PDB file of C-alpha atoms and ligand atoms in Angstrom:
ATOM      1  CA  UNK V  25     -39.119  -6.273 -30.443  1.00 40.00           C
ATOM      2  CA  UNK V  26     -37.343  -8.398 -32.554  1.00 40.00           C
ATOM      3  CA  UNK V  27     -33.780  -5.750 -33.281  1.00 40.00           C
ATOM      4  CA  UNK V  28     -34.266  -6.715 -29.087  1.00 43.00           C
ATOM      5  CA  UNK V  29     -34.226 -10.506 -28.928  1.00 41.00           C
ATOM      6  CA  UNK V  30     -31.637 -10.459 -32.399  1.00 41.00           C
ATOM      7  CA  UNK V  31     -28.222  -9.974 -30.201  1.00 44.00           C
ATOM      8  CA  UNK V  32     -29.252 -12.548 -27.383  1.00 42.00           C
ATOM      9  CA  UNK V  33     -29.838 -15.506 -28.932  1.00 43.00           C
ATOM     10  CA  UNK V  34     -27.052 -14.864 -31.439  1.00 40.00           C
ATOM     11  CA  UNK V  35     -25.217 -14.596 -27.979  1.00 43.00           C
ATOM     12  CA  UNK V  36     -26.676 -17.755 -26.463  1.00 41.00           C
ATOM     13  CA  UNK V  37     -25.240 -19.954 -29.666  1.00 43.00           C
ATOM     14  CA  UNK V  38     -21.660 -18.150 -29.369  1.00 43.00           C
ATOM     15  CA  UNK V  39     -21.555 -18.352 -26.158  1.00 43.00           C
ATOM     16  CA  UNK V  40     -22.920 -22.240 -25.618  1.00 43.00           C
ATOM     17  CA  UNK V  41     -25.779 -21.398 -23.511  1.00 44.00           C
ATOM     18  CA  UNK V  42     -29.071 -24.045 -23.372  1.00 45.00           C
ATOM     19  CA  UNK V  43     -31.964 -22.713 -26.000  1.00 45.00           C
ATOM     20  CA  UNK V  44     -33.804 -22.884 -22.925  1.00 46.00           C
ATOM     21  CA  UNK V  45     -32.416 -19.948 -20.781  1.00 43.00           C
ATOM     22  CA  UNK V  46     -33.330 -17.513 -23.403  1.00 43.00           C
ATOM     23  CA  UNK V  47     -36.500 -18.268 -22.265  1.00 44.00           C
ATOM     24  CA  UNK V  48     -35.891 -16.428 -18.961  1.00 44.00           C
ATOM     25  CA  UNK V  49     -36.461 -13.086 -18.257  1.00 49.00           C
ATOM     26  CA  UNK V  50     -34.256 -10.361 -20.903  1.00 50.00           C
ATOM     27  CA  UNK V  51     -32.297  -8.572 -17.360  1.00 47.00           C
ATOM     28  CA  UNK V  52     -31.240 -12.526 -15.775  1.00 47.00           C
ATOM     29  CA  UNK V  53     -29.911 -13.115 -19.477  1.00 41.00           C
ATOM     30  CA  UNK V  54     -27.917 -10.011 -19.845  1.00 48.00           C
ATOM     31  CA  UNK V  55     -26.914 -11.203 -15.827  1.00 45.00           C
ATOM     32  CA  UNK V  56     -25.416 -14.926 -17.183  1.00 47.00           C
ATOM     33  CA  UNK V  57     -23.531 -13.630 -20.177  1.00 45.00           C
ATOM     34  CA  UNK V  58     -21.570 -10.814 -18.687  1.00 48.00           C
ATOM     35  CA  UNK V  59     -20.940 -13.579 -15.840  1.00 50.00           C
ATOM     36  CA  UNK V  60     -19.242 -15.130 -18.957  1.00 50.00           C
ATOM     37  CA  UNK V  61     -17.550 -12.358 -20.480  1.00 46.00           C
ATOM     38  CA  UNK V  62     -15.538 -12.066 -17.046  1.00 49.00           C
ATOM     39  CA  UNK V  63     -14.901 -15.297 -17.458  1.00 47.00           C
ATOM     40  CA  UNK V  64     -13.245 -15.476 -20.933  1.00 45.00           C
ATOM     41  CA  UNK V  65     -11.414 -12.214 -19.543  1.00 51.00           C
ATOM     42  CA  UNK V  66     -10.255 -13.169 -16.533  1.00 46.00           C
ATOM     43  CA  UNK V  67      -9.050 -16.179 -18.392  1.00 44.00           C
ATOM     44  CA  UNK V  68      -7.517 -14.703 -21.118  1.00 45.00           C
ATOM     45  CA  UNK V  69      -5.554 -12.394 -18.908  1.00 47.00           C
ATOM     46  CA  UNK V  70      -3.989 -14.969 -16.600  1.00 45.00           C
ATOM     47  CA  UNK V  71      -3.181 -17.297 -19.879  1.00 43.00           C
ATOM     48  CA  UNK V  72      -1.105 -13.566 -21.429  1.00 43.00           C
ATOM     49  CA  UNK V  73       0.136 -13.301 -16.669  1.00 42.00           C
ATOM     50  CA  UNK V  74       1.961 -16.975 -17.356  1.00 40.00           C
ATOM     51  CA  UNK V  75       3.765 -16.262 -20.723  1.00 40.00           C
ATOM     52  CA  UNK V  76       4.760 -12.824 -19.727  1.00 41.00           C
ATOM     53  CA  UNK V  77       3.786 -10.949 -22.846  1.00 41.00           C
ATOM     54  CA  UNK V  78       3.026  -7.145 -22.719  1.00 41.00           C
ATOM     55  CA  UNK V  79      -0.455  -5.765 -21.322  1.00 37.00           C
ATOM     56  CA  UNK V  80      -2.022  -4.333 -23.803  1.00 38.00           C
ATOM     57  CA  UNK V  81      -4.048  -0.742 -22.946  1.00 40.00           C
ATOM     58  CA  UNK V  82      -6.745  -0.089 -21.197  1.00 37.00           C
ATOM     59  CA  UNK V  83      -7.692  -3.706 -20.618  1.00 37.00           C
ATOM     60  CA  UNK V  84      -7.585  -4.855 -16.828  1.00 35.00           C
ATOM     61  CA  UNK V  85      -4.918  -7.781 -15.696  1.00 34.00           C
ATOM     62  CA  UNK V  86      -4.569  -9.898 -12.586  1.00 35.00           C
ATOM     63  CA  UNK V  87      -1.689 -10.409 -10.558  1.00 37.00           C
ATOM     64  CA  UNK V  88      -1.219 -14.062  -8.717  1.00 35.00           C
ATOM     65  CA  UNK V  89      -1.004 -12.407  -4.550  1.00 37.00           C
ATOM     66  CA  UNK V  90      -3.427 -10.244  -5.193  1.00 40.00           C
ATOM     67  CA  UNK V  91      -5.951 -10.538  -7.332  1.00 37.00           C
ATOM     68  CA  UNK V  92      -5.800  -7.148  -9.672  1.00 40.00           C
ATOM     69  CA  UNK V  93      -2.960  -5.444 -10.207  1.00 44.00           C
ATOM     70  CA  UNK V  94      -3.284  -1.438  -9.624  1.00 48.00           C
ATOM     71  CA  UNK V  95      -3.023   0.926 -12.017  1.00 47.00           C
ATOM     72  CA  UNK V  96      -0.138   2.206 -10.878  1.00 50.00           C
ATOM     73  CA  UNK V  97       1.270  -1.486 -11.186  1.00 54.00           C
ATOM     74  CA  UNK V  98      -0.582  -1.534 -14.907  1.00 52.00           C
ATOM     75  CA  UNK V  99       1.624   1.382 -15.950  1.00 54.00           C
ATOM     76  CA  UNK V 100       4.769  -0.477 -14.928  1.00 53.00           C
ATOM     77  CA  UNK V 101       4.038  -3.634 -16.743  1.00 52.00           C
ATOM     78  CA  UNK V 102       2.166  -2.094 -19.759  1.00 54.00           C
ATOM     79  CA  UNK V 103       5.106  -3.347 -22.634  1.00 56.00           C
ATOM     80  CA  UNK V 104       8.531  -2.260 -21.342  1.00 65.00           C
ATOM     81  CA  UNK V 105      11.725  -4.799 -21.068  1.00 71.00           C
ATOM     82  CA  UNK V 106      12.059  -3.491 -17.270  1.00 69.00           C
ATOM     83  CA  UNK V 107       8.106  -4.257 -16.876  1.00 74.00           C
ATOM     84  CA  UNK V 108       9.062  -7.777 -17.853  1.00 77.00           C
ATOM     85  CA  UNK V 109      11.522  -8.217 -15.346  1.00 75.00           C
ATOM     86  CA  UNK V 110       9.260  -6.582 -12.474  1.00 73.00           C
ATOM     87  CA  UNK V 111       6.619  -8.972 -13.133  1.00 78.00           C
ATOM     88  CA  UNK V 112       9.691 -11.919 -13.126  1.00 78.00           C
ATOM     89  CA  UNK V 113      10.913 -10.438  -9.859  1.00 78.00           C
ATOM     90  CA  UNK V 114       7.626 -10.612  -8.249  1.00 76.00           C
ATOM     91  CA  UNK V 115       6.847 -14.519  -8.953  1.00 77.00           C
ATOM     92  CA  UNK V 116      10.727 -15.326  -8.053  1.00 84.00           C
ATOM     93  CA  UNK V 117      10.467 -12.516  -5.125  1.00 91.00           C
ATOM     94  CA  UNK V 118      10.327 -14.819  -1.314  1.00 96.00           C
ATOM     95  CA  UNK V 119       8.685 -12.113   0.214  1.00 97.00           C
ATOM     96  CA  UNK V 120       6.615 -12.126  -1.766  1.00 95.00           C
ATOM     97  CA  UNK V 121       5.517 -15.930  -1.409  1.00 95.00           C
ATOM     98  CA  UNK V 122       6.093 -15.951   2.296  1.00 97.00           C
ATOM     99  CA  UNK V 123       3.627 -12.798   1.693  1.00 97.00           C
ATOM    100  CA  UNK V 124       0.784 -14.896   0.660  1.00 95.00           C
ATOM    101  CA  UNK V 125       1.590 -18.293   2.774  1.00 96.00           C
ATOM    102  CA  UNK V 126       1.511 -16.272   6.024  1.00 97.00           C
ATOM    103  CA  UNK V 127      -2.278 -13.809   5.166  1.00 97.00           C
ATOM    104  CA  UNK V 128      -0.351 -10.850   4.994  1.00 97.00           C
ATOM    105  CA  UNK V 129      -1.636  -7.693   2.080  1.00 97.00           C
ATOM    106  CA  UNK V 130       1.225  -6.731   0.295  1.00 97.00           C
ATOM    107  CA  UNK V 131       5.364  -8.206   1.172  1.00 97.00           C
ATOM    108  CA  UNK V 132       5.998  -4.386   2.414  1.00 98.00           C
ATOM    109  CA  UNK V 133       4.655  -6.288   5.686  1.00 98.00           C
ATOM    110  CA  UNK V 134       8.399  -8.006   6.198  1.00 98.00           C
ATOM    111  CA  UNK V 135       9.650  -4.368   5.813  1.00 98.00           C
ATOM    112  CA  UNK V 136       8.215  -3.334   8.967  1.00 98.00           C
ATOM    113  CA  UNK V 137       8.400  -6.864  11.064  1.00 98.00           C
ATOM    114  CA  UNK V 138      12.522  -6.219  10.082  1.00 98.00           C
ATOM    115  CA  UNK V 139      12.790  -2.770  11.223  1.00 98.00           C
ATOM    116  CA  UNK V 140      10.974  -3.177  14.292  1.00 98.00           C
ATOM    117  CA  UNK V 141      12.868  -6.641  14.565  1.00 98.00           C
ATOM    118  CA  UNK V 142      16.623  -4.243  14.526  1.00 98.00           C
ATOM    119  CA  UNK V 143      14.949  -1.574  17.017  1.00 98.00           C
ATOM    120  CA  UNK V 144      13.222  -3.661  19.294  1.00 98.00           C
ATOM    121  CA  UNK V 145      10.523  -1.575  19.324  1.00 97.00           C
ATOM    122  CA  UNK V 146       8.449  -4.448  21.739  1.00 96.00           C
ATOM    123  CA  UNK V 147       5.727  -1.805  23.353  1.00 95.00           C
ATOM    124  CA  UNK V 148       2.860   0.436  21.549  1.00 98.00           C
ATOM    125  CA  UNK V 149      -0.242   0.914  23.095  1.00 97.00           C
ATOM    126  CA  UNK V 150      -1.405   3.624  20.916  1.00 98.00           C
ATOM    127  CA  UNK V 151      -0.597   3.798  16.901  1.00 98.00           C
ATOM    128  CA  UNK V 152      -0.979   5.820  14.269  1.00 98.00           C
ATOM    129  CA  UNK V 153       0.059   3.848  10.610  1.00 98.00           C
ATOM    130  CA  UNK V 154      -0.265   6.549   7.368  1.00 98.00           C
ATOM    131  CA  UNK V 155      -0.605   5.332   3.800  1.00 98.00           C
ATOM    132  CA  UNK V 156      -1.863   2.246   5.065  1.00 98.00           C
ATOM    133  CA  UNK V 157      -3.291   0.119   1.775  1.00 98.00           C
ATOM    134  CA  UNK V 158      -3.196  -2.653   1.689  1.00 98.00           C
ATOM    135  CA  UNK V 159      -2.305  -3.032   5.210  1.00 98.00           C
ATOM    136  CA  UNK V 160       0.381  -4.931   5.132  1.00 98.00           C
ATOM    137  CA  UNK V 161       2.078  -2.667   7.554  1.00 98.00           C
ATOM    138  CA  UNK V 162      -1.500  -2.905  10.054  1.00 98.00           C
ATOM    139  CA  UNK V 163      -1.505  -6.525   9.693  1.00 98.00           C
ATOM    140  CA  UNK V 164       2.128  -6.964  11.033  1.00 98.00           C
ATOM    141  CA  UNK V 165       0.902  -4.251  14.299  1.00 98.00           C
ATOM    142  CA  UNK V 166      -1.880  -5.971  14.284  1.00 98.00           C
ATOM    143  CA  UNK V 167       0.469  -9.357  15.724  1.00 97.00           C
ATOM    144  CA  UNK V 168       3.001  -7.475  17.449  1.00 98.00           C
ATOM    145  CA  UNK V 169       0.523  -5.756  19.816  1.00 97.00           C
ATOM    146  CA  UNK V 170      -2.396  -7.053  19.649  1.00 96.00           C
ATOM    147  CA  UNK V 171      -4.387  -5.262  21.953  1.00 96.00           C
ATOM    148  CA  UNK V 172      -2.859  -1.603  21.218  1.00 97.00           C
ATOM    149  CA  UNK V 173      -5.390   0.468  19.081  1.00 97.00           C
ATOM    150  CA  UNK V 174      -4.335   1.603  15.466  1.00 98.00           C
ATOM    151  CA  UNK V 175      -5.439   4.207  13.843  1.00 98.00           C
ATOM    152  CA  UNK V 176      -4.605   3.655   9.431  1.00 98.00           C
ATOM    153  CA  UNK V 177      -5.073   6.308   7.661  1.00 98.00           C
ATOM    154  CA  UNK V 178      -4.710   5.895   3.385  1.00 98.00           C
ATOM    155  CA  UNK V 179      -6.612   7.398   0.721  1.00 98.00           C
ATOM    156  CA  UNK V 180      -7.379   3.690  -0.861  1.00 98.00           C
ATOM    157  CA  UNK V 181      -9.457   1.328   0.795  1.00 97.00           C
ATOM    158  CA  UNK V 182      -7.593  -1.295   3.164  1.00 96.00           C
ATOM    159  CA  UNK V 183      -8.103  -5.195   4.656  1.00 94.00           C
ATOM    160  CA  UNK V 184     -10.231  -5.227   7.529  1.00 95.00           C
ATOM    161  CA  UNK V 185      -8.404  -5.128  10.225  1.00 95.00           C
ATOM    162  CA  UNK V 186      -8.908  -6.232  14.297  1.00 90.00           C
ATOM    163  CA  UNK V 187      -9.044  -3.337  16.504  1.00 88.00           C
ATOM    164  CA  UNK V 188      -7.878  -0.446  13.636  1.00 96.00           C
ATOM    165  CA  UNK V 189     -10.246   2.580  13.079  1.00 97.00           C
ATOM    166  CA  UNK V 190      -9.356   2.940   9.782  1.00 97.00           C
ATOM    167  CA  UNK V 191      -9.675   6.394   7.669  1.00 98.00           C
ATOM    168  CA  UNK V 192      -9.992   6.930   3.956  1.00 98.00           C
ATOM    169  CA  UNK V 193      -8.380  10.292   3.865  1.00 98.00           C
ATOM    170  CA  UNK V 194      -6.040  12.173   2.014  1.00 98.00           C
ATOM    171  CA  UNK V 195      -3.557  12.925   4.966  1.00 98.00           C
ATOM    172  CA  UNK V 196      -2.388  16.257   2.667  1.00 98.00           C
ATOM    173  CA  UNK V 197      -5.968  17.558   3.361  1.00 98.00           C
ATOM    174  CA  UNK V 198      -6.097  19.724   5.941  1.00 96.00           C
ATOM    175  CA  UNK V 199      -8.781  18.332   7.757  1.00 97.00           C
ATOM    176  CA  UNK V 200      -6.845  15.196   8.506  1.00 97.00           C
ATOM    177  CA  UNK V 201      -4.829  16.069  10.747  1.00 96.00           C
ATOM    178  CA  UNK V 202      -8.142  17.601  12.858  1.00 95.00           C
ATOM    179  CA  UNK V 203     -10.230  14.608  12.209  1.00 97.00           C
ATOM    180  CA  UNK V 204      -7.213  11.900  13.820  1.00 97.00           C
ATOM    181  CA  UNK V 205      -7.036  14.297  16.318  1.00 96.00           C
ATOM    182  CA  UNK V 206     -10.803  14.099  17.580  1.00 96.00           C
ATOM    183  CA  UNK V 207     -10.541  10.411  17.571  1.00 97.00           C
ATOM    184  CA  UNK V 208      -7.330  10.917  19.660  1.00 97.00           C
ATOM    185  CA  UNK V 209      -8.336  13.271  22.074  1.00 94.00           C
ATOM    186  CA  UNK V 210      -6.046  14.152  24.227  1.00 91.00           C
ATOM    187  CA  UNK V 211      -4.188  10.810  23.955  1.00 97.00           C
ATOM    188  CA  UNK V 212      -0.752  10.755  22.589  1.00 97.00           C
ATOM    189  CA  UNK V 213       0.941   8.234  20.685  1.00 98.00           C
ATOM    190  CA  UNK V 214       3.977   5.572  21.318  1.00 98.00           C
ATOM    191  CA  UNK V 215       4.472   4.658  17.656  1.00 98.00           C
ATOM    192  CA  UNK V 216       3.930   7.072  14.572  1.00 98.00           C
ATOM    193  CA  UNK V 217       4.947   4.851  10.921  1.00 98.00           C
ATOM    194  CA  UNK V 218       4.526   6.525   7.815  1.00 98.00           C
ATOM    195  CA  UNK V 219       4.900   4.341   4.260  1.00 98.00           C
ATOM    196  CA  UNK V 220       3.033   6.758   2.619  1.00 98.00           C
ATOM    197  CA  UNK V 221       4.449   6.644  -0.753  1.00 98.00           C
ATOM    198  CA  UNK V 222       3.314   9.363  -3.801  1.00 97.00           C
ATOM    199  CA  UNK V 223       2.229   7.726  -7.250  1.00 94.00           C
ATOM    200  CA  UNK V 224       5.632   7.934  -8.776  1.00 92.00           C
ATOM    201  CA  UNK V 225       6.210  10.298 -12.618  1.00 92.00           C
ATOM    202  CA  UNK V 226       9.260   9.161 -13.181  1.00 90.00           C
ATOM    203  CA  UNK V 227      11.318  11.602 -12.694  1.00 93.00           C
ATOM    204  CA  UNK V 228      13.579  10.894  -9.329  1.00 94.00           C
ATOM    205  CA  UNK V 229      13.887  14.571  -8.365  1.00 95.00           C
ATOM    206  CA  UNK V 230      10.598  15.213  -8.552  1.00 97.00           C
ATOM    207  CA  UNK V 231       9.752  11.643  -7.109  1.00 96.00           C
ATOM    208  CA  UNK V 232      12.459  12.341  -4.100  1.00 98.00           C
ATOM    209  CA  UNK V 233      10.531  15.715  -3.435  1.00 97.00           C
ATOM    210  CA  UNK V 234       7.138  14.339  -3.174  1.00 98.00           C
ATOM    211  CA  UNK V 235       8.019  11.167  -1.147  1.00 98.00           C
ATOM    212  CA  UNK V 236      10.278  13.544   1.449  1.00 98.00           C
ATOM    213  CA  UNK V 237       7.446  15.873   1.707  1.00 98.00           C
ATOM    214  CA  UNK V 238       4.721  13.503   2.827  1.00 98.00           C
ATOM    215  CA  UNK V 239       7.299  12.402   5.019  1.00 98.00           C
ATOM    216  CA  UNK V 240       6.941  15.764   6.703  1.00 98.00           C
ATOM    217  CA  UNK V 241       3.745  15.818   7.226  1.00 98.00           C
ATOM    218  CA  UNK V 242       3.483  12.787   8.799  1.00 98.00           C
ATOM    219  CA  UNK V 243       6.798  14.180  11.147  1.00 98.00           C
ATOM    220  CA  UNK V 244       4.413  17.835  11.558  1.00 97.00           C
ATOM    221  CA  UNK V 245       1.570  15.981  12.710  1.00 97.00           C
ATOM    222  CA  UNK V 246       3.837  13.188  14.712  1.00 98.00           C
ATOM    223  CA  UNK V 247       5.752  16.795  16.249  1.00 97.00           C
ATOM    224  CA  UNK V 248       1.986  17.224  17.883  1.00 95.00           C
ATOM    225  CA  UNK V 249       0.833  14.094  18.805  1.00 97.00           C
ATOM    226  CA  UNK V 250       3.748  11.780  20.400  1.00 98.00           C
ATOM    227  CA  UNK V 251       4.148  10.605  23.582  1.00 97.00           C
ATOM    228  CA  UNK V 252       7.599  10.942  25.307  1.00 97.00           C
ATOM    229  CA  UNK V 253       9.433   8.465  24.813  1.00 97.00           C
ATOM    230  CA  UNK V 254       7.898   7.369  21.564  1.00 98.00           C
ATOM    231  CA  UNK V 255       9.009   6.032  18.626  1.00 98.00           C
ATOM    232  CA  UNK V 256       8.395   6.482  14.481  1.00 98.00           C
ATOM    233  CA  UNK V 257       9.067   5.018  11.262  1.00 98.00           C
ATOM    234  CA  UNK V 258       9.296   7.228   8.299  1.00 98.00           C
ATOM    235  CA  UNK V 259       9.727   5.799   4.921  1.00 98.00           C
ATOM    236  CA  UNK V 260      12.006   8.549   2.449  1.00 98.00           C
ATOM    237  CA  UNK V 261      14.045   7.345  -0.366  1.00 97.00           C
ATOM    238  CA  UNK V 262      18.219   8.224  -1.321  1.00 97.00           C
ATOM    239  CA  UNK V 263      18.150  11.493  -4.011  1.00 96.00           C
ATOM    240  CA  UNK V 264      19.386  14.990  -1.491  1.00 95.00           C
ATOM    241  CA  UNK V 265      17.541  15.630   0.345  1.00 96.00           C
ATOM    242  CA  UNK V 266      17.282  12.956   2.896  1.00 97.00           C
ATOM    243  CA  UNK V 267      20.369  13.617   5.172  1.00 98.00           C
ATOM    244  CA  UNK V 268      18.190  16.918   5.777  1.00 98.00           C
ATOM    245  CA  UNK V 269      15.086  15.717   7.006  1.00 98.00           C
ATOM    246  CA  UNK V 270      17.225  13.130   9.359  1.00 98.00           C
ATOM    247  CA  UNK V 271      19.168  16.130  11.212  1.00 97.00           C
ATOM    248  CA  UNK V 272      15.689  17.373  11.455  1.00 97.00           C
ATOM    249  CA  UNK V 273      14.617  14.831  13.245  1.00 98.00           C
ATOM    250  CA  UNK V 274      17.722  14.548  15.130  1.00 97.00           C
ATOM    251  CA  UNK V 275      16.749  17.977  17.038  1.00 96.00           C
ATOM    252  CA  UNK V 276      13.011  16.225  18.300  1.00 97.00           C
ATOM    253  CA  UNK V 277      14.324  12.583  18.923  1.00 98.00           C
ATOM    254  CA  UNK V 278      17.156  10.662  20.640  1.00 97.00           C
ATOM    255  CA  UNK V 279      18.589   8.760  18.217  1.00 98.00           C
ATOM    256  CA  UNK V 280      17.679   8.511  14.365  1.00 98.00           C
ATOM    257  CA  UNK V 281      18.790   5.825  12.213  1.00 98.00           C
ATOM    258  CA  UNK V 282      18.666   5.265   8.530  1.00 98.00           C
ATOM    259  CA  UNK V 283      17.404   1.459   7.809  1.00 98.00           C
ATOM    260  CA  UNK V 284      17.463  -0.491   5.146  1.00 98.00           C
ATOM    261  CA  UNK V 285      15.334  -3.904   5.810  1.00 98.00           C
ATOM    262  CA  UNK V 286      16.339  -7.040   3.902  1.00 98.00           C
ATOM    263  CA  UNK V 287      13.144  -7.134   2.663  1.00 98.00           C
ATOM    264  CA  UNK V 288      13.110  -3.523   0.619  1.00 97.00           C
ATOM    265  CA  UNK V 289      14.270  -4.389  -2.565  1.00 95.00           C
ATOM    266  CA  UNK V 290      18.505  -2.930  -2.890  1.00 94.00           C
ATOM    267  CA  UNK V 291      18.281  -1.733  -5.961  1.00 93.00           C
ATOM    268  CA  UNK V 292      15.958   1.078  -5.119  1.00 95.00           C
ATOM    269  CA  UNK V 293      16.046   4.194  -4.241  1.00 96.00           C
ATOM    270  CA  UNK V 294      13.900   3.256  -0.637  1.00 98.00           C
ATOM    271  CA  UNK V 295      15.324   3.545   2.720  1.00 98.00           C
ATOM    272  CA  UNK V 296      13.347   4.406   6.223  1.00 98.00           C
ATOM    273  CA  UNK V 297      13.972   6.876   8.399  1.00 98.00           C
ATOM    274  CA  UNK V 298      13.623   5.118  12.424  1.00 98.00           C
ATOM    275  CA  UNK V 299      13.651   7.769  15.120  1.00 98.00           C
ATOM    276  CA  UNK V 300      13.795   6.966  18.618  1.00 98.00           C
ATOM    277  CA  UNK V 301      12.633   8.032  21.616  1.00 98.00           C
ATOM    278  CA  UNK V 302      10.925  11.780  20.723  1.00 98.00           C
ATOM    279  CA  UNK V 303      12.190  14.221  23.421  1.00 95.00           C
ATOM    280  CA  UNK V 304       9.368  16.544  22.676  1.00 79.00           C
ATOM    281  CA  UNK V 305      10.728  19.899  21.843  1.00 64.00           C
ATOM    282  CA  UNK V 306      12.952  21.057  20.138  1.00 58.00           C
ATOM    283  CA  UNK V 307      16.848  21.265  21.130  1.00 53.00           C
ATOM    284  CA  UNK V 308      17.345  24.318  20.055  1.00 51.00           C
ATOM    285  CA  UNK V 309      14.324  26.555  22.273  1.00 48.00           C
ATOM    286  CA  UNK V 310      16.220  24.484  25.628  1.00 45.00           C
TER     287      UNK V 310
HETATM  288  C1  SAM Q  10       3.900   1.347   0.076  1.00 78.75           C
HETATM  289  S1  SAM Q  10       2.037   2.177  -0.322  1.00 78.75           S
HETATM  290  C2  SAM Q  10       1.478   1.666   1.259  1.00 78.75           C
HETATM  291  C3  SAM Q  10       1.629  -0.319   1.712  1.00 78.75           C
HETATM  292  C4  SAM Q  10       1.302  -0.427   3.291  1.00 78.75           C
HETATM  293  N1  SAM Q  10       2.108   0.254   4.324  1.00 78.75           N
HETATM  294  C5  SAM Q  10       1.406  -1.572   3.269  1.00 78.75           C
HETATM  295  O1  SAM Q  10       2.236  -2.458   4.061  1.00 78.75           O
HETATM  296  O2  SAM Q  10      -0.314  -2.028   2.867  1.00 78.75           O
HETATM  297  C6  SAM Q  10       1.763   3.915  -0.160  1.00 78.75           C
HETATM  298  C7  SAM Q  10       0.738   4.473   0.380  1.00 78.75           C
HETATM  299  O3  SAM Q  10       0.396   5.201   0.316  1.00 78.75           O
HETATM  300  C8  SAM Q  10      -0.326   5.707   0.127  1.00 78.75           C
HETATM  301  N2  SAM Q  10      -0.804   7.483   0.104  1.00 78.75           N
HETATM  302  C9  SAM Q  10      -0.454   7.950  -0.639  1.00 78.75           C
HETATM  303  N3  SAM Q  10      -0.345   8.830  -0.696  1.00 78.75           N
HETATM  304  C10 SAM Q  10      -1.124   9.471   0.246  1.00 78.75           C
HETATM  305  C11 SAM Q  10      -1.649  10.934   0.716  1.00 78.75           C
HETATM  306  N4  SAM Q  10      -1.369  11.990   0.038  1.00 78.75           N
HETATM  307  N5  SAM Q  10      -2.407  10.094   1.834  1.00 78.75           N
HETATM  308  C12 SAM Q  10      -3.032   9.192   2.304  1.00 78.75           C
HETATM  309  N6  SAM Q  10      -2.595   8.404   1.925  1.00 78.75           N
HETATM  310  C13 SAM Q  10      -1.563   8.063   0.296  1.00 78.75           C
HETATM  311  C14 SAM Q  10      -0.897   4.946  -1.029  1.00 78.75           C
HETATM  312  O4  SAM Q  10      -2.363   5.358  -1.946  1.00 78.75           O
HETATM  313  C15 SAM Q  10      -0.713   4.115  -0.655  1.00 78.75           C
HETATM  314  O5  SAM Q  10      -1.473   3.145  -0.473  1.00 78.75           O
END
């Protein structure tokens, strides 16, 4: 009894919690203490962020846009001078600010918005958004095509968006296309977008191959599900094999172009392939 009570009253003293509280049942006191500790941890991390100091390993950290920085971002931020540059760029980036002001889940929303504007993609009723989390692209699609049915797929959870079927699935899993197929039944899609990106390991060639593999997988799915005349957008990056992917798409679409929207950082190798007017069969087979 004494041993379980002692640390409790000591903690109350340190945290300045009124003594009356210690008459509450122990469970609720631990609850209160837990919340106080969370507050101090949050406050401490905010201070670090503002001071742009490197974060120690295994700490939960916060950014100014979405609250919690993801694992991938966290590993990017930890310690190095490039991470501090990344944070500074995030803070001064106009698209990050605009995303926050306009209620987008991610700044990447503007990449899709700019591509759709440039290529005059104005109509779509059935849309598939692959790699949709946290939801920026789906939000753009929903705002542009409010009556469309959007199927969003990602390994990670995403922001709830109306008229959207959200599937938390790994697209590389062999069952995933079958599950999406069951939802589609016999309907064909008007627009397929893929912003899927693997967790980058830092080895450029490996990252390039992994990203292209996801885009190719998305295209293989598109071959079976796209409507005649449909459009598709795939995220890829520069690294050597992007032209082969473009050549492949040229066999299936009337027009295929690379796109580098303004919202995509100039110094990143990120690139998009815009494929317009799905023909529906390989020209080589004709
Ligand atoms: C750049 S983010 C997408 C951002 C999103 N388009 C937006 O605007 O909010 C890339 C996403 O691809 C997802 N992803 C990567 N590999 C995947 C896979 N095999 N299956 C499903 N999603 C995957 C990641 O979970 C990540 O959320």
